[in-house]
Amino acid sequence: MLAVMRVSIRLAETLGPRFSSAFDDFDVRTETVLTADLVDNAALHGVLARLRDLDLSVLDLHVDGRSA
Amino acid sequence: MGAAGHTGELRAAVFRPPALPADCLDRRDLDRRLGPPRPAALSLVTGPAGYGKTTAVRHWAASLDGPWAWVNLDPAVTRPDLFWRAVVRSIQAADHDHTLDAVDAVSVDTIDPADVVRTLVDDLDSCPGVGDVDHDPVPVVLVIDDCHLLESDVWHDLGWLITHLPPRLHLVLISRSDPPFSVARLRSLGRVSELRHRDLGMSLADTTELVRRWSGRGDVPEVAAALHERTEGWAAGIRLALLALEGGAEDADVLQPDTGSGAVAELLMAEALDHQPADVREFLRQTAVVAVLTPSICTALTGRTDSREVLASLARQQLFIAPVDGGADQYRYHPLFAEVLRLELRSTEPDAEAGQHRRAAEWFAAHGQHARAIEHARAAHDYDLALGLIAAHLPELGAAGYRQAVGRWVLDIPTAAVNADADRIVRQCEVLLFLGRTEEWLASWRRADVLVGADRPDLRRRLTLFQAFFDAGRGDLDGFVAKLTAARASRPEGVDDPFDEVADAWLTRMLMLNGRLDDAVATAEAMYRRPRVLLHDIPARSLLAATVARRGDWEGPALVREAIAMWREQGEPDMLGMADVLGVAAIWALDTGDLEEAELLASAGVAVSSTRPTHFVGALAEVVMARVERGLGRGADASRRLDDLYRRMAANDAAPVVLDVITAAREEASPAVLAPAAPPRDSPPLVDELTDREVTILGYLAGHLTFPEIGRELYISRHTVKTHVARIYRKLDVSGRSGAVEAARSLGLLG
């Protein structure tokens, strides 16, 4: 699947191994920054729902290279 | 009781797939991407609103040979219990050929959604037709549309289902967003197929074809090229643009507008709406508040008597609405259009939206669709209407699976709005008490006690009664009688409070619990004879039967049998009032050695009281169950059950008399409170042969009708059919439908 955007999410909380496993499709750069290449908006909204369900606080959301 | 009928009507649209538009594009490339149904597969169809996700999956489904089930999510079914019921029922409804014997028997009355999911997985795991090696079972396709509406709780169970996908299931999720968990692992196993934004977009060729079909213009290629560029293949946008052009909008405004970075959807929708005749625009705005459109409700919302014709004409022109498959005169807005139309209504007439919701609430209430009526009353912020509907239809709503929903509806009302009105807070208190939400009830009662003044003696009296009912739940006879006496002393002349019926029913049970059988019979007779509003005939009759039987009156057994038969024929599955009589009958069956019957009756007793886990009536049902388990040689189960029960009841401050009963049962004594005083005379014979009814149902089992269809043929509930079928299986010593038919044939029972 061709990715169209690189998404970096900085969280207020540090992720332990349990929560990190919920983001196994992400590159957990440091314990508070998640990075992934996503294909479209639906994928991004799915990630936001995941963050919501785990009650994680987003400090910064950066989207790079969105084609549209 | 019309509960089943009402909710049946309400639910029907949930299972009906959308109709496939007659002139829908034949996008076989998308069908191919989804591929044939595969075992344990997941398909994700994601993209923004209006990209044709539903149509694409519907087109694919139409090409399938095997069974496919469809669940449309709307706000009425996003809660876990309702959602899983809808899933199971849709699979049952889709299974015309009975390849899914097991799913037919999944109990959707189970309270815990996780149980339903696990049962579903077990059932779809098994492959019927063993030895039939030539035919691998075709997986059932289950489509769930609009998954982005689901609540986190549902996703949790759905996630479990996805990680445990059974071989006989191909799950298709249609959503505007990806599931809120990673499917990376499943993807890496090659079990996921996807249709995404980029796949769903219309190609230039598709766009050209649409322009050709939907407009009578000569410059098709030019218009198509411009639209394709502007909408980037967004199907709904293409449709909106063509509507605007047909309505007389300027080409330049639609095809090459100088609008900077405005949202395409907003601009196109405005163009399309602005170019509709004023009466059509008005009709669309006024009806956008409801999920399913029928001529009758549209007339209520718009005052137009020609709604049937208007709807048919809108659907013919594909103007924002589409017919629902198999639902005569039923239509649905495209969700995006419904949202934009509601925004339009809100921005042009800010006060009109609440009014439309109120009209919708009144229409649904008048047509017996209580849950939808309540949703609209809430949307209209008409709390009195919402609370009034909830209080008036609590038993039906509970039986139809809305127990959790009702709790949330009542607790979601802003506290300030509840506290502002004495009637409201007492209503809230009443509903919470009946739902058995102890903590919230206590909080609500305390607020009510402060806020309801002496100027409302009727409400003060009711609060005292509620407090008495709370004591009753704990089994505290003294507290109950004291509060009941106080409430009765303050009864205004000539006023008949329906809660007095309920009070009599509880008093009967409390007297029975304390061994005062003569008083219990006298109270039960008074309760049964009084004109009743809140207590239905079946539980009232059952309670009287249980009391009379406990005292050992000669007519006891006949009354008990009659009450249980009535409940099986027409009662609701979770009628708490049945617990007493089922307990008595279970003990009798145990004493006469009919262990199977005893187990069936005792589990029914536990089931009807399972929604009230801390109530002494439920506790007694569990004690009966434990006794039956011992009789069946499952002593360990019985002990565990009683230990759990004791802890739960003690933690909830149950009265000593209740705890004594549990303790006696733990010590393997037979608690006197449960046993009928005299052995039953005229008890039913131990039947190993099938009853006439069972033979009738066996005949149907050999045919092709589903359990619900058999129920409809015989005018009994699906629940009753299942009870009969369970007995037939047991008596014939088989474990499934085909086995039963085979056994019946070899016994010559099927002629």
CSV table of C-alpha atoms in Angstrom, one decimal, chain B residues 356-678:
chain,number,residue,atom,x,y,z
B,356,GLN,CA,-38.7,18.6,14.1
B,357,HIS,CA,-37.2,16.1,16.6
B,358,ARG,CA,-40.2,16.6,18.8
B,359,ARG,CA,-42.6,15.9,16.0
B,360,ALA,CA,-40.5,12.8,15.1
B,361,ALA,CA,-40.6,11.7,18.8
B,362,GLU,CA,-44.4,12.1,18.9
B,363,TRP,CA,-44.8,10.1,15.7
B,364,PHE,CA,-42.7,7.3,16.9
B,365,ALA,CA,-44.4,7.3,20.3
B,366,ALA,CA,-47.8,7.1,18.6
B,367,HIS,CA,-46.6,4.2,16.5
B,368,GLY,CA,-45.3,2.2,19.4
B,369,GLN,CA,-41.6,2.7,18.5
B,370,HIS,CA,-40.6,3.8,21.9
B,371,ALA,CA,-36.8,3.6,21.7
B,372,ARG,CA,-36.7,5.8,18.6
B,373,ALA,CA,-39.3,8.2,20.1
B,374,ILE,CA,-37.0,8.6,23.2
B,375,GLU,CA,-33.9,9.2,21.0
B,376,HIS,CA,-35.8,12.0,19.2
B,377,ALA,CA,-37.1,13.5,22.5
B,378,ARG,CA,-33.6,13.6,23.7
B,379,ALA,CA,-32.4,15.3,20.6
B,380,ALA,CA,-35.2,17.8,21.0
B,381,HIS,CA,-34.0,18.4,24.6
B,382,ASP,CA,-37.5,17.6,25.7
B,383,TYR,CA,-36.6,15.8,28.9
B,384,ASP,CA,-40.2,15.5,30.2
B,385,LEU,CA,-41.3,13.7,27.0
B,386,ALA,CA,-38.2,11.5,27.2
B,387,LEU,CA,-38.6,10.6,30.8
B,388,GLY,CA,-42.3,10.1,30.5
B,389,LEU,CA,-41.8,7.7,27.6
B,390,ILE,CA,-39.1,5.8,29.5
B,391,ALA,CA,-41.1,5.5,32.6
B,392,ALA,CA,-44.2,4.4,30.7
B,393,HIS,CA,-42.5,1.7,28.7
B,394,LEU,CA,-39.8,0.5,31.0
B,395,PRO,CA,-40.7,-3.3,31.0
B,396,GLU,CA,-41.0,-3.4,27.2
B,397,LEU,CA,-37.8,-1.5,26.7
B,398,GLY,CA,-36.0,-3.8,29.1
B,399,ALA,CA,-37.4,-6.9,27.4
B,400,ALA,CA,-36.3,-5.5,24.0
B,401,GLY,CA,-32.7,-5.2,25.1
B,402,TYR,CA,-32.6,-1.5,26.0
B,403,ARG,CA,-31.9,-1.9,29.7
B,404,GLN,CA,-28.4,-0.4,29.5
B,405,ALA,CA,-29.5,2.2,27.0
B,406,VAL,CA,-32.3,3.3,29.2
B,407,GLY,CA,-29.9,3.8,32.1
B,408,ARG,CA,-27.7,5.9,30.0
B,409,TRP,CA,-30.6,7.9,28.6
B,410,VAL,CA,-31.7,8.7,32.1
B,411,LEU,CA,-28.3,9.6,33.4
B,412,ASP,CA,-27.3,11.6,30.4
B,413,ILE,CA,-29.9,14.3,31.1
B,414,PRO,CA,-28.0,17.3,32.4
B,415,THR,CA,-28.3,17.4,36.2
B,416,ALA,CA,-29.4,21.0,36.2
B,417,ALA,CA,-32.3,20.1,34.0
B,418,VAL,CA,-33.3,17.2,36.2
B,419,ASN,CA,-33.0,19.2,39.4
B,420,ALA,CA,-35.0,22.1,38.0
B,421,ASP,CA,-38.2,20.1,38.1
B,422,ALA,CA,-39.6,17.9,40.9
B,423,ASP,CA,-41.5,15.6,38.6
B,424,ARG,CA,-38.4,15.0,36.6
B,425,ILE,CA,-36.2,14.0,39.5
B,426,VAL,CA,-38.7,11.6,40.9
B,427,ARG,CA,-39.1,10.1,37.4
B,428,GLN,CA,-35.4,9.6,37.1
B,429,CYS,CA,-35.3,8.1,40.6
B,430,GLU,CA,-38.1,5.7,39.6
B,431,VAL,CA,-36.4,4.5,36.5
B,432,LEU,CA,-33.0,4.0,38.2
B,433,LEU,CA,-34.7,2.0,40.9
B,434,PHE,CA,-36.4,-0.3,38.4
B,435,LEU,CA,-33.2,-0.8,36.5
B,436,GLY,CA,-31.5,-1.9,39.7
B,437,ARG,CA,-28.8,0.8,39.4
B,438,THR,CA,-28.3,0.9,43.1
B,439,GLU,CA,-25.6,3.5,43.4
B,440,GLU,CA,-27.0,6.0,40.9
B,441,TRP,CA,-30.5,5.4,42.5
B,442,LEU,CA,-29.2,6.3,45.9
B,443,ALA,CA,-27.6,9.5,44.6
B,444,SER,CA,-30.8,10.4,42.7
B,445,TRP,CA,-33.0,9.6,45.7
B,446,ARG,CA,-30.9,11.8,48.0
B,447,ARG,CA,-31.1,14.8,45.7
B,448,ALA,CA,-34.9,14.2,45.3
B,449,ASP,CA,-35.3,14.1,49.0
B,450,VAL,CA,-33.8,17.5,49.3
B,451,LEU,CA,-35.4,19.1,46.3
B,452,VAL,CA,-39.0,17.8,46.5
B,453,GLY,CA,-40.8,20.0,49.0
B,454,ALA,CA,-43.9,19.5,51.2
B,455,ASP,CA,-45.9,21.3,48.5
B,456,ARG,CA,-45.8,18.0,46.5
B,457,PRO,CA,-47.2,15.4,48.9
B,458,ASP,CA,-47.9,13.1,46.0
B,459,LEU,CA,-44.2,13.0,45.1
B,460,ARG,CA,-43.0,12.9,48.7
B,461,ARG,CA,-45.2,9.8,49.1
B,462,ARG,CA,-43.7,8.2,46.1
B,463,LEU,CA,-40.2,8.8,47.3
B,464,THR,CA,-41.1,7.0,50.5
B,465,LEU,CA,-42.4,4.1,48.5
B,466,PHE,CA,-39.2,4.0,46.4
B,467,GLN,CA,-37.2,3.8,49.7
B,468,ALA,CA,-39.5,1.0,50.8
B,469,PHE,CA,-38.8,-0.9,47.5
B,470,PHE,CA,-35.1,-0.4,48.0
B,471,ASP,CA,-35.4,-2.1,51.4
B,472,ALA,CA,-37.5,-4.8,49.7
B,473,GLY,CA,-34.6,-5.6,47.4
B,474,ARG,CA,-32.3,-6.2,50.3
B,475,GLY,CA,-35.0,-8.4,51.9
B,476,ASP,CA,-35.5,-6.1,54.9
B,477,LEU,CA,-39.1,-6.7,55.9
B,478,ASP,CA,-39.2,-4.4,58.9
B,479,GLY,CA,-37.8,-1.4,57.0
B,480,PHE,CA,-40.1,-2.2,54.1
B,481,VAL,CA,-43.2,-2.4,56.2
B,482,ALA,CA,-42.4,0.7,58.2
B,483,LYS,CA,-41.9,2.8,55.1
B,484,LEU,CA,-44.9,1.3,53.3
B,485,THR,CA,-47.1,2.0,56.3
B,486,ALA,CA,-45.9,5.6,56.3
B,487,ALA,CA,-46.6,6.0,52.6
B,488,ARG,CA,-50.0,4.4,52.9
B,489,ALA,CA,-51.0,6.6,55.8
B,490,SER,CA,-50.3,9.7,53.7
B,491,ARG,CA,-52.2,8.5,50.7
B,492,PRO,CA,-54.5,11.3,49.6
B,493,GLU,CA,-58.2,10.5,49.6
B,494,GLY,CA,-59.5,8.9,46.4
B,495,VAL,CA,-56.0,8.7,44.7
B,496,ASP,CA,-54.9,5.4,43.5
B,497,ASP,CA,-51.2,5.3,43.0
B,498,PRO,CA,-50.1,2.5,40.6
B,499,PHE,CA,-47.0,2.0,42.7
B,500,ASP,CA,-49.2,0.5,45.4
B,501,GLU,CA,-49.6,-2.5,43.1
B,502,VAL,CA,-45.9,-2.9,43.1
B,503,ALA,CA,-45.8,-2.4,46.8
B,504,ASP,CA,-48.3,-5.3,47.3
B,505,ALA,CA,-46.2,-7.6,45.1
B,506,TRP,CA,-43.1,-6.9,47.2
B,507,LEU,CA,-45.0,-7.2,50.4
B,508,THR,CA,-46.2,-10.7,49.2
B,509,ARG,CA,-42.6,-11.8,48.6
B,510,MET,CA,-41.3,-10.4,51.8
B,511,LEU,CA,-44.0,-12.2,53.8
B,512,MET,CA,-43.2,-15.4,51.9
B,513,LEU,CA,-39.5,-15.0,52.6
B,514,ASN,CA,-40.3,-14.6,56.3
B,515,GLY,CA,-42.5,-17.7,56.4
B,516,ARG,CA,-45.8,-15.8,57.0
B,517,LEU,CA,-47.6,-17.7,54.4
B,518,ASP,CA,-51.2,-16.9,55.4
B,519,ASP,CA,-50.5,-13.2,55.2
B,520,ALA,CA,-48.6,-13.7,51.9
B,521,VAL,CA,-51.6,-15.4,50.3
B,522,ALA,CA,-54.0,-12.7,51.5
B,523,THR,CA,-51.8,-10.0,50.2
B,524,ALA,CA,-51.2,-11.8,46.9
B,525,GLU,CA,-55.0,-12.2,46.4
B,526,ALA,CA,-55.6,-8.5,47.1
B,527,MET,CA,-52.7,-7.6,44.7
B,528,TYR,CA,-54.1,-9.9,42.0
B,529,ARG,CA,-57.7,-8.6,42.3
B,530,ARG,CA,-57.0,-4.9,42.3
B,531,PRO,CA,-57.2,-3.1,39.0
B,532,ARG,CA,-53.6,-3.0,37.8
B,533,VAL,CA,-51.7,-0.6,35.7
B,534,LEU,CA,-48.0,-1.4,36.2
B,535,LEU,CA,-48.1,-5.1,37.0
B,536,HIS,CA,-48.9,-7.3,34.1
B,537,ASP,CA,-51.3,-10.2,34.4
B,538,ILE,CA,-48.7,-12.9,33.9
B,539,PRO,CA,-46.4,-12.0,36.8
B,540,ALA,CA,-49.3,-11.1,39.0
B,541,ARG,CA,-50.9,-14.5,38.4
B,542,SER,CA,-47.6,-16.2,38.8
B,543,LEU,CA,-46.9,-14.6,42.2
B,544,LEU,CA,-50.3,-15.6,43.5
B,545,ALA,CA,-49.7,-19.2,42.2
B,546,ALA,CA,-46.3,-19.3,43.9
B,547,THR,CA,-47.8,-18.1,47.2
B,548,VAL,CA,-50.7,-20.6,47.1
B,549,ALA,CA,-48.4,-23.4,46.2
B,550,ARG,CA,-46.0,-22.6,49.0
B,551,ARG,CA,-48.8,-22.8,51.5
B,552,GLY,CA,-49.7,-26.2,50.1
B,553,ASP,CA,-53.2,-25.4,48.9
B,554,TRP,CA,-54.6,-28.2,46.7
B,555,GLU,CA,-55.0,-26.0,43.7
B,556,GLY,CA,-51.3,-24.9,43.8
B,557,PRO,CA,-49.8,-27.3,41.2
B,558,ALA,CA,-52.5,-26.5,38.7
B,559,LEU,CA,-52.0,-22.7,39.1
B,560,VAL,CA,-48.2,-23.0,38.9
B,561,ARG,CA,-48.4,-25.0,35.7
B,562,GLU,CA,-50.9,-22.6,34.2
B,563,ALA,CA,-48.8,-19.6,35.1
B,564,ILE,CA,-45.6,-21.1,33.6
B,565,ALA,CA,-47.5,-22.1,30.4
B,566,MET,CA,-48.9,-18.6,30.0
B,567,TRP,CA,-45.4,-17.1,30.4
B,568,ARG,CA,-43.9,-19.5,27.9
B,569,GLU,CA,-46.6,-18.7,25.4
B,570,GLN,CA,-46.7,-15.0,25.6
B,571,GLY,CA,-44.4,-13.7,28.3
B,572,GLU,CA,-41.3,-11.6,28.0
B,573,PRO,CA,-38.0,-13.5,28.5
B,574,ASP,CA,-36.8,-11.4,31.4
B,575,MET,CA,-40.0,-11.0,33.5
B,576,LEU,CA,-38.6,-10.8,37.0
B,577,GLY,CA,-42.0,-11.6,38.4
B,578,MET,CA,-41.7,-15.2,37.1
B,579,ALA,CA,-38.7,-16.1,39.4
B,580,ASP,CA,-40.8,-17.2,42.4
B,581,VAL,CA,-43.1,-19.6,40.5
B,582,LEU,CA,-40.2,-21.0,38.4
B,583,GLY,CA,-38.4,-21.7,41.7
B,584,VAL,CA,-41.4,-23.6,43.2
B,585,ALA,CA,-41.8,-25.6,40.0
B,586,ALA,CA,-38.1,-26.4,39.8
B,587,ILE,CA,-38.1,-27.7,43.4
B,588,TRP,CA,-41.1,-29.9,42.7
B,589,ALA,CA,-39.5,-31.3,39.6
B,590,LEU,CA,-36.3,-32.0,41.6
B,591,ASP,CA,-38.4,-33.8,44.3
B,592,THR,CA,-40.1,-36.0,41.8
B,593,GLY,CA,-36.8,-36.9,40.2
B,594,ASP,CA,-37.3,-35.1,36.9
B,595,LEU,CA,-33.8,-33.6,36.9
B,596,GLU,CA,-33.9,-32.2,33.4
B,597,GLU,CA,-37.1,-30.4,33.9
B,598,ALA,CA,-35.7,-29.1,37.2
B,599,GLU,CA,-32.6,-27.7,35.5
B,600,LEU,CA,-34.7,-26.1,32.8
B,601,LEU,CA,-37.0,-24.4,35.3
B,602,ALA,CA,-34.2,-23.3,37.6
B,603,SER,CA,-32.1,-21.8,34.8
B,604,ALA,CA,-35.2,-20.0,33.6
B,605,GLY,CA,-35.6,-18.6,37.1
B,606,VAL,CA,-32.0,-17.4,37.2
B,607,ALA,CA,-32.3,-15.9,33.7
B,608,VAL,CA,-35.4,-13.9,34.4
B,609,SER,CA,-33.8,-12.4,37.5
B,610,SER,CA,-30.3,-12.0,36.1
B,611,THR,CA,-30.8,-8.3,35.4
B,612,ARG,CA,-31.2,-7.7,39.2
B,613,PRO,CA,-28.1,-9.4,40.6
B,614,THR,CA,-28.3,-8.0,44.1
B,615,HIS,CA,-32.0,-8.5,44.6
B,616,PHE,CA,-33.2,-11.2,47.0
B,617,VAL,CA,-35.6,-12.7,44.5
B,618,GLY,CA,-32.6,-13.3,42.2
B,619,ALA,CA,-30.6,-14.7,45.1
B,620,LEU,CA,-33.4,-17.2,45.8
B,621,ALA,CA,-33.4,-18.2,42.2
B,622,GLU,CA,-29.7,-18.9,42.4
B,623,VAL,CA,-30.2,-21.0,45.6
B,624,VAL,CA,-32.7,-23.1,43.7
B,625,MET,CA,-30.3,-23.5,40.9
B,626,ALA,CA,-27.6,-24.6,43.4
B,627,ARG,CA,-29.9,-27.3,44.8
B,628,VAL,CA,-30.7,-28.5,41.3
B,629,GLU,CA,-26.9,-28.6,40.5
B,630,ARG,CA,-26.4,-30.8,43.6
B,631,GLY,CA,-29.2,-33.1,42.4
B,632,LEU,CA,-27.4,-33.4,39.1
B,633,GLY,CA,-24.2,-34.3,40.9
B,634,ARG,CA,-22.5,-31.0,40.2
B,635,GLY,CA,-21.8,-30.2,43.9
B,636,ALA,CA,-18.7,-28.2,43.1
B,637,ASP,CA,-20.6,-25.8,40.8
B,638,ALA,CA,-23.3,-25.5,43.4
B,639,SER,CA,-20.8,-24.6,46.2
B,640,ARG,CA,-19.0,-22.0,44.0
B,641,ARG,CA,-22.4,-20.5,43.0
B,642,LEU,CA,-23.4,-20.1,46.7
B,643,ASP,CA,-20.1,-18.7,47.8
B,644,ASP,CA,-20.2,-16.1,45.1
B,645,LEU,CA,-23.8,-15.3,45.9
B,646,TYR,CA,-23.1,-14.9,49.6
B,647,ARG,CA,-20.2,-12.5,49.0
B,648,ARG,CA,-22.3,-10.5,46.5
B,649,MET,CA,-25.4,-10.3,48.8
B,650,ALA,CA,-23.4,-9.5,51.9
B,651,ALA,CA,-21.5,-6.8,50.1
B,652,ASN,CA,-24.8,-5.3,49.1
B,653,ASP,CA,-26.1,-5.1,52.6
B,654,ALA,CA,-28.7,-7.9,52.3
B,655,ALA,CA,-31.0,-8.6,55.2
B,656,PRO,CA,-30.0,-11.4,57.6
B,657,VAL,CA,-32.9,-13.5,56.6
B,658,VAL,CA,-31.6,-13.6,53.0
B,659,LEU,CA,-28.0,-14.5,54.1
B,660,ASP,CA,-29.5,-17.2,56.4
B,661,VAL,CA,-31.1,-18.8,53.4
B,662,ILE,CA,-27.8,-18.9,51.5
B,663,THR,CA,-25.9,-20.2,54.5
B,664,ALA,CA,-28.4,-23.0,55.0
B,665,ALA,CA,-28.1,-23.9,51.3
B,666,ARG,CA,-24.3,-23.9,51.6
B,667,GLU,CA,-24.5,-26.3,54.5
B,668,GLU,CA,-26.5,-28.5,52.2
B,669,ALA,CA,-29.6,-28.2,54.3
B,670,SER,CA,-32.8,-27.6,52.4
B,671,PRO,CA,-33.9,-24.1,53.2
B,672,ALA,CA,-37.5,-24.3,54.3
B,673,VAL,CA,-38.3,-21.0,52.6
B,674,LEU,CA,-37.9,-22.6,49.2
B,675,ALA,CA,-39.8,-25.8,49.6
B,676,PRO,CA,-43.6,-26.1,49.0
B,677,ALA,CA,-45.3,-26.9,52.3
B,678,ALA,CA,-46.9,-30.0,50.9
